[in-house]
PDB file of C-alpha atoms and ligand atoms in Angstrom:
ATOM      1  CA  MET A   1     -15.630  10.910  -1.064  1.00 52.00           C
ATOM      2  CA  ASN A   2     -15.164  13.912  -2.926  1.00 47.00           C
ATOM      3  CA  GLY A   3     -11.385  14.806  -1.656  1.00 48.00           C
ATOM      4  CA  ASN A   4     -11.789  16.906   0.956  1.00 60.00           C
ATOM      5  CA  SER A   5      -9.889  15.074   3.933  1.00 74.00           C
ATOM      6  CA  ALA A   6     -11.207  13.765   6.636  1.00 82.00           C
ATOM      7  CA  GLN A   7     -10.058  13.088  10.392  1.00 91.00           C
ATOM      8  CA  PHE A   8      -7.958  10.355  11.366  1.00 94.00           C
ATOM      9  CA  SER A   9      -9.986   7.978  13.924  1.00 96.00           C
ATOM     10  CA  SER A  10      -8.475   4.753  15.005  1.00 97.00           C
ATOM     11  CA  GLU A  11     -12.170   4.398  14.997  1.00 97.00           C
ATOM     12  CA  GLN A  12     -13.573   4.135  12.168  1.00 97.00           C
ATOM     13  CA  TYR A  13     -10.066   2.381  11.739  1.00 98.00           C
ATOM     14  CA  THR A  14     -11.283  -0.420  14.055  1.00 98.00           C
ATOM     15  CA  SER A  15     -15.101  -0.221  13.129  1.00 98.00           C
ATOM     16  CA  GLU A  16     -14.837  -0.198   9.449  1.00 98.00           C
ATOM     17  CA  GLY A  17     -11.686  -0.989   8.277  1.00 98.00           C
ATOM     18  CA  PHE A  18     -10.350   2.017   7.282  1.00 98.00           C
ATOM     19  CA  THR A  19     -10.008   5.635   7.792  1.00 98.00           C
ATOM     20  CA  GLY A  20      -9.306   9.300   5.746  1.00 94.00           C
ATOM     21  CA  PRO A  21      -9.150   9.830   3.458  1.00 97.00           C
ATOM     22  CA  ILE A  22      -6.809  12.256   6.218  1.00 96.00           C
ATOM     23  CA  ARG A  23      -4.145  14.613   4.481  1.00 97.00           C
ATOM     24  CA  VAL A  24      -0.503  13.410   5.207  1.00 97.00           C
ATOM     25  CA  LEU A  25       1.469  15.704   2.939  1.00 97.00           C
ATOM     26  CA  SER A  26       1.256  19.140   1.149  1.00 96.00           C
ATOM     27  CA  PRO A  27       0.333  19.258  -2.440  1.00 97.00           C
ATOM     28  CA  ASP A  28       3.855  20.314  -3.239  1.00 97.00           C
ATOM     29  CA  ALA A  29       5.545  17.500  -1.189  1.00 97.00           C
ATOM     30  CA  ALA A  30       3.182  15.009  -3.029  1.00 97.00           C
ATOM     31  CA  GLN A  31       4.192  17.110  -6.217  1.00 97.00           C
ATOM     32  CA  SER A  32       7.983  16.600  -5.194  1.00 97.00           C
ATOM     33  CA  ALA A  33       7.514  12.650  -4.827  1.00 97.00           C
ATOM     34  CA  ARG A  34       5.674  12.865  -8.131  1.00 96.00           C
ATOM     35  CA  THR A  35       8.790  14.245  -9.457  1.00 96.00           C
ATOM     36  CA  ARG A  36      10.995  11.988  -7.966  1.00 95.00           C
ATOM     37  CA  PHE A  37       9.035   8.578  -9.076  1.00 94.00           C
ATOM     38  CA  TYR A  38       8.758   9.152 -12.951  1.00 94.00           C
ATOM     39  CA  ALA A  39      12.902  10.416 -12.762  1.00 92.00           C
ATOM     40  CA  SER A  40      13.385   7.537 -10.930  1.00 89.00           C
ATOM     41  CA  ILE A  41      11.309   5.021 -13.383  1.00 90.00           C
ATOM     42  CA  GLY A  42      13.035   7.324 -16.763  1.00 89.00           C
ATOM     43  CA  GLN A  43       9.678   8.584 -17.589  1.00 88.00           C
ATOM     44  CA  SER A  44       8.335  11.905 -17.887  1.00 87.00           C
ATOM     45  CA  GLU A  45       5.386  13.284 -15.845  1.00 88.00           C
ATOM     46  CA  THR A  46       3.866  14.804 -18.541  1.00 86.00           C
ATOM     47  CA  ASN A  47       3.459  12.409 -20.740  1.00 83.00           C
ATOM     48  CA  PRO A  48       4.365   9.202 -18.787  1.00 84.00           C
ATOM     49  CA  GLY A  49       4.237   5.421 -20.235  1.00 84.00           C
ATOM     50  CA  PRO A  50       3.873   2.051 -18.765  1.00 85.00           C
ATOM     51  CA  MET A  51       6.404   1.127 -15.560  1.00 82.00           C
ATOM     52  CA  ALA A  52       9.187  -0.985 -16.298  1.00 76.00           C
ATOM     53  CA  ASP A  53      10.869  -1.571 -12.995  1.00 69.00           C
ATOM     54  CA  ARG A  54       9.412  -3.056 -10.545  1.00 70.00           C
ATOM     55  CA  PRO A  55       6.943  -1.314  -8.540  1.00 77.00           C
ATOM     56  CA  GLY A  56       8.318  -2.396  -4.607  1.00 82.00           C
ATOM     57  CA  GLY A  57      11.027  -1.843  -3.026  1.00 84.00           C
ATOM     58  CA  PHE A  58      11.752   1.707  -3.253  1.00 88.00           C
ATOM     59  CA  ASP A  59      12.454   2.648  -0.151  1.00 89.00           C
ATOM     60  CA  LEU A  60      15.670   0.411  -0.211  1.00 85.00           C
ATOM     61  CA  ARG A  61      17.019   1.493  -3.160  1.00 86.00           C
ATOM     62  CA  TYR A  62      16.135   5.963  -2.307  1.00 90.00           C
ATOM     63  CA  ARG A  63      16.764   7.420   0.327  1.00 91.00           C
ATOM     64  CA  TRP A  64      13.578   9.945  -0.483  1.00 94.00           C
ATOM     65  CA  ALA A  65      11.226   6.852  -0.699  1.00 94.00           C
ATOM     66  CA  TYR A  66      12.770   5.778   3.157  1.00 93.00           C
ATOM     67  CA  ASP A  67      11.884   9.467   4.427  1.00 94.00           C
ATOM     68  CA  LEU A  68       8.202   9.944   2.344  1.00 96.00           C
ATOM     69  CA  ALA A  69       7.278   6.197   4.142  1.00 96.00           C
ATOM     70  CA  THR A  70       8.499   7.577   7.631  1.00 96.00           C
ATOM     71  CA  LYS A  71       7.534  10.861   8.087  1.00 96.00           C
ATOM     72  CA  PRO A  72       6.548  11.234  11.435  1.00 96.00           C
ATOM     73  CA  ALA A  73       3.094  12.471  10.692  1.00 95.00           C
ATOM     74  CA  ILE A  74       2.471   9.248   8.919  1.00 97.00           C
ATOM     75  CA  LEU A  75       4.100   6.919  11.883  1.00 97.00           C
ATOM     76  CA  ASP A  76       1.714   8.916  14.604  1.00 97.00           C
ATOM     77  CA  HIS A  77      -1.076   8.148  12.797  1.00 98.00           C
ATOM     78  CA  VAL A  78       0.122   4.431  12.450  1.00 98.00           C
ATOM     79  CA  GLU A  79       1.193   4.405  16.048  1.00 98.00           C
ATOM     80  CA  GLN A  80      -2.406   4.929  16.985  1.00 97.00           C
ATOM     81  CA  ILE A  81      -3.337   1.712  15.397  1.00 98.00           C
ATOM     82  CA  LEU A  82      -0.464  -0.872  15.929  1.00 98.00           C
ATOM     83  CA  GLY A  83       1.318   0.878  18.996  1.00 97.00           C
ATOM     84  CA  PRO A  84       5.357   2.447  19.643  1.00 97.00           C
ATOM     85  CA  ASP A  85       6.393  -0.596  18.143  1.00 95.00           C
ATOM     86  CA  ILE A  86       6.298  -0.227  14.398  1.00 95.00           C
ATOM     87  CA  VAL A  87       7.615  -2.484  11.628  1.00 93.00           C
ATOM     88  CA  LEU A  88       7.795  -0.754   7.781  1.00 93.00           C
ATOM     89  CA  TRP A  89       8.003  -4.135   5.939  1.00 91.00           C
ATOM     90  CA  ALA A  90       7.468  -3.276   1.899  1.00 91.00           C
ATOM     91  CA  THR A  91       6.427  -0.432   0.090  1.00 93.00           C
ATOM     92  CA  VAL A  92       4.908  -0.462  -3.534  1.00 93.00           C
ATOM     93  CA  PHE A  93       4.141   2.182  -5.402  1.00 95.00           C
ATOM     94  CA  TRP A  94       0.607   1.523  -7.780  1.00 96.00           C
ATOM     95  CA  TYR A  95       0.671   3.170 -10.746  1.00 95.00           C
ATOM     96  CA  LYS A  96      -1.425   2.967 -13.667  1.00 95.00           C
ATOM     97  CA  GLU A  97      -0.091   4.909 -16.293  1.00 94.00           C
ATOM     98  CA  PRO A  98      -3.083   6.670 -19.189  1.00 95.00           C
ATOM     99  CA  HIS A  99      -5.262   3.719 -20.567  1.00 96.00           C
ATOM    100  CA  ASN A 100      -3.578   1.357 -18.643  1.00 94.00           C
ATOM    101  CA  LYS A 101      -6.052  -1.952 -19.042  1.00 94.00           C
ATOM    102  CA  SER A 102      -5.212  -3.511 -16.316  1.00 93.00           C
ATOM    103  CA  TYR A 103      -7.530  -3.268 -13.265  1.00 95.00           C
ATOM    104  CA  ILE A 104      -6.515  -5.083  -9.083  1.00 96.00           C
ATOM    105  CA  PRO A 105      -9.501  -7.451  -8.543  1.00 97.00           C
ATOM    106  CA  TRP A 106     -11.635  -7.538  -5.071  1.00 98.00           C
ATOM    107  CA  HIS A 107      -9.194  -9.069  -2.346  1.00 98.00           C
ATOM    108  CA  GLN A 108      -7.875  -8.626   0.812  1.00 98.00           C
ATOM    109  CA  ASP A 109      -4.317  -8.128   1.248  1.00 97.00           C
ATOM    110  CA  ALA A 110      -3.066 -10.640   4.438  1.00 96.00           C
ATOM    111  CA  THR A 111      -4.377 -13.825   2.215  1.00 95.00           C
ATOM    112  CA  TYR A 112      -1.020 -13.167  -0.113  1.00 92.00           C
ATOM    113  CA  TRP A 113       1.106 -12.685   2.482  1.00 91.00           C
ATOM    114  CA  PRO A 114       3.187 -15.240   4.790  1.00 89.00           C
ATOM    115  CA  MET A 115       3.075 -13.603   8.285  1.00 92.00           C
ATOM    116  CA  VAL A 116       1.578 -14.996  10.775  1.00 94.00           C
ATOM    117  CA  PRO A 117      -0.494 -13.551  12.692  1.00 96.00           C
ATOM    118  CA  ARG A 118      -1.512 -11.675  10.014  1.00 96.00           C
ATOM    119  CA  ILE A 119      -2.130  -8.115  11.147  1.00 97.00           C
ATOM    120  CA  ASN A 120      -0.930  -5.209   9.079  1.00 98.00           C
ATOM    121  CA  LEU A 121      -1.572  -1.545   8.118  1.00 98.00           C
ATOM    122  CA  SER A 122      -1.692  -0.238   5.476  1.00 98.00           C
ATOM    123  CA  VAL A 123      -0.937   3.851   4.438  1.00 98.00           C
ATOM    124  CA  TRP A 124      -1.982   4.164   0.843  1.00 98.00           C
ATOM    125  CA  ILE A 125      -0.864   7.973  -0.253  1.00 98.00           C
ATOM    126  CA  ALA A 126      -2.200   9.281  -3.900  1.00 98.00           C
ATOM    127  CA  LEU A 127       0.648  10.611  -5.107  1.00 98.00           C
ATOM    128  CA  GLY A 128      -1.618  12.582  -7.785  1.00 97.00           C
ATOM    129  CA  PRO A 129      -5.110  13.400  -8.597  1.00 98.00           C
ATOM    130  CA  THR A 130      -7.590  10.344  -7.671  1.00 98.00           C
ATOM    131  CA  PHE A 131     -10.693   9.183  -9.743  1.00 98.00           C
ATOM    132  CA  ARG A 132     -13.335   6.889 -10.909  1.00 98.00           C
ATOM    133  CA  GLU A 133     -12.290   6.879 -14.608  1.00 98.00           C
ATOM    134  CA  ASN A 134      -8.362   6.606 -13.412  1.00 98.00           C
ATOM    135  CA  GLY A 135      -8.994   4.089 -10.919  1.00 98.00           C
ATOM    136  CA  CYS A 136      -9.159   5.295  -7.734  1.00 98.00           C
ATOM    137  CA  LEU A 137      -9.002   2.856  -4.644  1.00 98.00           C
ATOM    138  CA  SER A 138     -12.047   0.956  -4.013  1.00 98.00           C
ATOM    139  CA  LEU A 139     -13.105  -1.068  -0.518  1.00 98.00           C
ATOM    140  CA  ILE A 140     -15.808  -2.293   1.080  1.00 98.00           C
ATOM    141  CA  PRO A 141     -16.628  -0.994   4.466  1.00 98.00           C
ATOM    142  CA  GLY A 142     -16.335  -3.579   7.751  1.00 97.00           C
ATOM    143  CA  SER A 143     -15.750  -5.791   4.739  1.00 97.00           C
ATOM    144  CA  HIS A 144     -12.173  -6.958   7.175  1.00 98.00           C
ATOM    145  CA  ARG A 145     -14.569  -8.754  10.237  1.00 97.00           C
ATOM    146  CA  GLY A 146     -13.488 -12.110   8.008  1.00 96.00           C
ATOM    147  CA  TRP A 147     -11.615 -13.610   5.601  1.00 97.00           C
ATOM    148  CA  LEU A 148     -12.651 -15.050   2.443  1.00 96.00           C
ATOM    149  CA  ASP A 149      -9.967 -16.525   0.764  1.00 93.00           C
ATOM    150  CA  ASP A 150     -11.709 -19.860   0.399  1.00 94.00           C
ATOM    151  CA  GLN A 151     -13.538 -18.195  -2.060  1.00 95.00           C
ATOM    152  CA  TYR A 152     -11.092 -17.058  -4.509  1.00 96.00           C
ATOM    153  CA  GLN A 153     -10.438 -18.332  -7.310  1.00 95.00           C
ATOM    154  CA  THR A 154      -8.098 -17.351 -10.748  1.00 94.00           C
ATOM    155  CA  LEU A 155      -9.155 -14.092 -13.175  1.00 92.00           C
ATOM    156  CA  GLU A 156      -8.425 -13.415 -16.382  1.00 89.00           C
ATOM    157  CA  PRO A 157      -5.451 -11.743 -17.524  1.00 87.00           C
ATOM    158  CA  ALA A 158      -6.202  -7.850 -17.422  1.00 89.00           C
ATOM    159  CA  ALA A 159      -6.620  -8.787 -13.525  1.00 89.00           C
ATOM    160  CA  GLY A 160      -3.835  -7.429 -12.127  1.00 88.00           C
ATOM    161  CA  PHE A 161      -3.564 -10.534  -9.683  1.00 89.00           C
ATOM    162  CA  SER A 162      -3.631 -14.286 -10.485  1.00 89.00           C
ATOM    163  CA  GLU A 163      -6.061 -15.241  -8.412  1.00 93.00           C
ATOM    164  CA  GLY A 164      -8.714 -12.713  -5.938  1.00 95.00           C
ATOM    165  CA  LEU A 165     -12.651 -12.447  -6.586  1.00 97.00           C
ATOM    166  CA  ALA A 166     -14.533 -11.528  -9.467  1.00 94.00           C
ATOM    167  CA  ASP A 167     -16.676  -8.571  -8.587  1.00 94.00           C
ATOM    168  CA  ASP A 168     -20.154 -10.732  -8.692  1.00 94.00           C
ATOM    169  CA  GLN A 169     -18.744 -12.508  -5.371  1.00 96.00           C
ATOM    170  CA  VAL A 170     -18.843  -9.227  -3.511  1.00 96.00           C
ATOM    171  CA  ASP A 171     -22.428  -7.213  -2.566  1.00 95.00           C
ATOM    172  CA  ASP A 172     -20.423  -3.435  -3.453  1.00 95.00           C
ATOM    173  CA  SER A 173     -23.757  -1.616  -2.406  1.00 96.00           C
ATOM    174  CA  CYS A 174     -21.988   0.297   0.643  1.00 96.00           C
ATOM    175  CA  ILE A 175     -18.422   0.469  -2.039  1.00 98.00           C
ATOM    176  CA  VAL A 176     -16.515   3.691  -1.233  1.00 98.00           C
ATOM    177  CA  HIS A 177     -14.547   5.323  -3.906  1.00 98.00           C
ATOM    178  CA  LEU A 178     -11.957   6.738  -2.299  1.00 98.00           C
ATOM    179  CA  GLU A 179     -11.310   9.833  -4.585  1.00 98.00           C
ATOM    180  CA  MET A 180      -8.354  11.966  -3.043  1.00 98.00           C
ATOM    181  CA  SER A 181      -5.987  15.031  -4.019  1.00 97.00           C
ATOM    182  CA  PRO A 182      -2.139  14.434  -3.720  1.00 98.00           C
ATOM    183  CA  GLY A 183      -1.119  14.193  -0.445  1.00 98.00           C
ATOM    184  CA  GLU A 184      -4.179  12.640   0.565  1.00 98.00           C
ATOM    185  CA  ALA A 185      -4.307   9.199   2.299  1.00 98.00           C
ATOM    186  CA  VAL A 186      -6.397   6.402   3.681  1.00 98.00           C
ATOM    187  CA  PHE A 187      -5.137   3.803   6.070  1.00 98.00           C
ATOM    188  CA  PHE A 188      -6.355   0.144   6.035  1.00 98.00           C
ATOM    189  CA  THR A 189      -6.390  -3.139   8.084  1.00 98.00           C
ATOM    190  CA  GLU A 190      -5.470  -6.257   5.930  1.00 98.00           C
ATOM    191  CA  ALA A 191      -8.278  -7.739   5.870  1.00 98.00           C
ATOM    192  CA  THR A 192     -10.426  -4.368   4.358  1.00 98.00           C
ATOM    193  CA  LEU A 193     -11.662  -5.608   0.838  1.00 98.00           C
ATOM    194  CA  HIS A 194     -10.221  -3.575  -1.367  1.00 98.00           C
ATOM    195  CA  ARG A 195     -10.147  -2.887  -5.738  1.00 98.00           C
ATOM    196  CA  SER A 196      -9.611  -0.106  -8.726  1.00 98.00           C
ATOM    197  CA  ASP A 197     -10.801  -0.159 -11.585  1.00 97.00           C
ATOM    198  CA  ALA A 198      -8.629   0.565 -15.199  1.00 96.00           C
ATOM    199  CA  ASN A 199      -7.104   3.631 -16.001  1.00 97.00           C
ATOM    200  CA  SER A 200      -9.996   5.166 -18.375  1.00 97.00           C
ATOM    201  CA  SER A 201      -8.583   8.534 -18.297  1.00 97.00           C
ATOM    202  CA  ASP A 202      -5.920  10.662 -19.749  1.00 96.00           C
ATOM    203  CA  VAL A 203      -3.999  11.270 -16.253  1.00 96.00           C
ATOM    204  CA  PRO A 204      -2.004   8.849 -14.669  1.00 96.00           C
ATOM    205  CA  ARG A 205      -3.126   7.208 -11.030  1.00 97.00           C
ATOM    206  CA  LEU A 206      -0.233   7.290  -9.017  1.00 97.00           C
ATOM    207  CA  ALA A 207      -0.376   6.327  -4.979  1.00 97.00           C
ATOM    208  CA  PHE A 208       3.057   5.545  -2.554  1.00 98.00           C
ATOM    209  CA  ALA A 209       1.598   2.238  -0.422  1.00 97.00           C
ATOM    210  CA  LEU A 210       3.115   1.444   2.282  1.00 97.00           C
ATOM    211  CA  ARG A 211       3.294  -1.811   4.429  1.00 96.00           C
ATOM    212  CA  PHE A 212       3.522  -1.280   8.314  1.00 96.00           C
ATOM    213  CA  THR A 213       2.773  -3.870  11.010  1.00 96.00           C
ATOM    214  CA  THR A 214       4.228  -4.734  14.682  1.00 95.00           C
ATOM    215  CA  PRO A 215       7.523  -6.721  15.908  1.00 93.00           C
ATOM    216  CA  GLU A 216       5.695  -9.633  17.061  1.00 93.00           C
ATOM    217  CA  VAL A 217       4.553 -11.052  13.348  1.00 94.00           C
ATOM    218  CA  ILE A 218       6.895 -13.399  12.143  1.00 91.00           C
ATOM    219  CA  PHE A 219       7.369 -13.374   8.067  1.00 88.00           C
ATOM    220  CA  ASP A 220       7.980 -17.007   6.542  1.00 86.00           C
ATOM    221  CA  VAL A 221      10.717 -15.716   4.128  1.00 81.00           C
ATOM    222  CA  ASP A 222      11.391 -18.884   2.719  1.00 85.00           C
ATOM    223  CA  ALA A 223       7.379 -18.648   1.262  1.00 85.00           C
ATOM    224  CA  LEU A 224       8.382 -15.232   0.672  1.00 81.00           C
ATOM    225  CA  LYS A 225      11.003 -16.300  -1.680  1.00 82.00           C
ATOM    226  CA  GLU A 226       9.041 -19.051  -3.788  1.00 84.00           C
ATOM    227  CA  LYS A 227       5.943 -15.907  -3.937  1.00 79.00           C
ATOM    228  CA  GLY A 228       8.667 -14.190  -5.660  1.00 76.00           C
ATOM    229  CA  ILE A 229       8.238 -10.687  -3.259  1.00 75.00           C
ATOM    230  CA  ASP A 230      11.001 -11.287  -1.088  1.00 72.00           C
ATOM    231  CA  TYR A 231      12.186  -8.784  -3.245  1.00 66.00           C
ATOM    232  CA  LEU A 232       9.841  -5.826  -1.877  1.00 67.00           C
ATOM    233  CA  ALA A 233       9.871  -7.443   1.802  1.00 70.00           C
ATOM    234  CA  ARG A 234      12.635  -5.518   4.460  1.00 77.00           C
ATOM    235  CA  ALA A 235      11.678  -5.515   7.773  1.00 84.00           C
ATOM    236  CA  THR A 236      12.768  -2.408   9.152  1.00 87.00           C
ATOM    237  CA  VAL A 237      12.176  -1.233  12.551  1.00 90.00           C
ATOM    238  CA  VAL A 238      11.191   2.783  12.560  1.00 92.00           C
ATOM    239  CA  ARG A 239       9.739   3.575  15.717  1.00 93.00           C
ATOM    240  CA  GLY A 240       9.695   1.883  18.952  1.00 94.00           C
ATOM    241  CA  GLU A 241      12.165  -1.050  19.282  1.00 91.00           C
ATOM    242  CA  ASP A 242      12.294  -4.824  18.771  1.00 90.00           C
ATOM    243  CA  ARG A 243      11.407  -6.730  21.695  1.00 90.00           C
ATOM    244  CA  TYR A 244      10.765 -10.570  19.684  1.00 90.00           C
ATOM    245  CA  GLY A 245      14.072 -11.025  16.958  1.00 86.00           C
ATOM    246  CA  PHE A 246      11.607 -12.940  14.843  1.00 85.00           C
ATOM    247  CA  ASN A 247      12.928 -11.202  11.856  1.00 78.00           C
ATOM    248  CA  GLU A 248      16.896 -10.837  12.016  1.00 68.00           C
ATOM    249  CA  ALA A 249      17.180 -13.029   8.608  1.00 58.00           C
ATOM    250  CA  ILE A 250      15.009  -9.973   6.654  1.00 63.00           C
ATOM    251  CA  ARG A 251      16.410  -6.837   8.482  1.00 65.00           C
ATOM    252  CA  VAL A 252      18.322  -4.617   7.331  1.00 66.00           C
ATOM    253  CA  ALA A 253      19.276  -1.322   9.130  1.00 69.00           C
ATOM    254  CA  PRO A 254      17.066   1.569   8.119  1.00 69.00           C
ATOM    255  CA  HIS A 255      18.470   3.912   5.173  1.00 74.00           C
ATOM    256  CA  CYS A 256      20.739   0.782   3.726  1.00 76.00           C
ATOM    257  CA  ASP A 257      20.025  -1.299   1.201  1.00 73.00           C
ATOM    258  CA  LEU A 258      20.283  -4.287   0.676  1.00 69.00           C
ATOM    259  CA  ASN A 259      23.674  -4.316   1.151  1.00 73.00           C
ATOM    260  CA  GLY A 260      24.164  -2.472   3.733  1.00 73.00           C
ATOM    261  CA  GLU A 261      25.211   0.572   1.191  1.00 80.00           C
ATOM    262  CA  PRO A 262      23.528   4.234   2.290  1.00 81.00           C
ATOM    263  CA  LEU A 263      21.068   5.314   0.975  1.00 80.00           C
ATOM    264  CA  PRO A 264      22.063   7.636  -2.453  1.00 78.00           C
TER     265      PRO A 264
HETATM  266  O1  AKG B   1      -3.376   0.798  -5.866  1.00 50.96           O
HETATM  267  C1  AKG B   1      -4.541  -0.230  -6.337  1.00 50.96           C
HETATM  268  O2  AKG B   1      -4.831   0.007  -7.206  1.00 50.96           O
HETATM  269  C2  AKG B   1      -4.547  -1.217  -5.652  1.00 50.96           C
HETATM  270  C3  AKG B   1      -4.143  -1.071  -4.377  1.00 50.96           C
HETATM  271  C4  AKG B   1      -3.729  -2.314  -3.714  1.00 50.96           C
HETATM  272  O3  AKG B   1      -4.777  -3.544  -3.743  1.00 50.96           O
HETATM  273  C5  AKG B   1      -3.178  -2.395  -2.326  1.00 50.96           C
HETATM  274  O4  AKG B   1      -2.316  -1.162  -1.576  1.00 50.96           O
HETATM  275  O5  AKG B   1      -3.014  -3.631  -1.377  1.00 50.96           O
END
């Protein structure tokens, strides 16, 4: 991949487990999101250091992050895959400052999440440039057809997750390195194998990942709490309607924080 945007393809998403990169934000909109992100973590964009803040749930704290996550152009693509009723249940800023040595191991997302059934579409938006040396996202096309969590192992401390797959457990002969320009996004499934390297460059790597599902999915709130990720998981219907009412306990009104106060 070289940063030339592709066409969104639901056929590719179904057959290969991903589609993209697709341009979802203009370069200016990506720059504005970057500026807001750095301001909110108290860092300078020109000389950024590590993030002290938790990377999740910004959509529940800042109106700009909620608006970014629910842009109609993004939801239009999501609707092509998930249908008319769409739930945004988590967002994460994946940020690696220059020379951050941590890498993200091969994994399939839904193996970490207490959701039944396992239905998730991630929209991973590059807010700055992503390339091999700054730890771009990489994935394996077609890897979403089976689950591999029975092969997970405990990983070394440099891995961003304590459990996942070691590199030599994965056949990466058809790996796709998603080198992307600010404002491009890749859409991938709950089961698509992906990873990212450490950032060995002087350029920060910043992405905003959005997790979408459908209202029929039930989240185990106690298990989320046990895993310590309940702070980032709050299900909000962002398009269509909830015909099930399964997730009342973790729903907040759109545009409100966890206490029901309007977002700043
Ligand atoms: O951005 C990264 O380095 C990892 C992203 C990831 O694992 C995810 O979005 O599920």
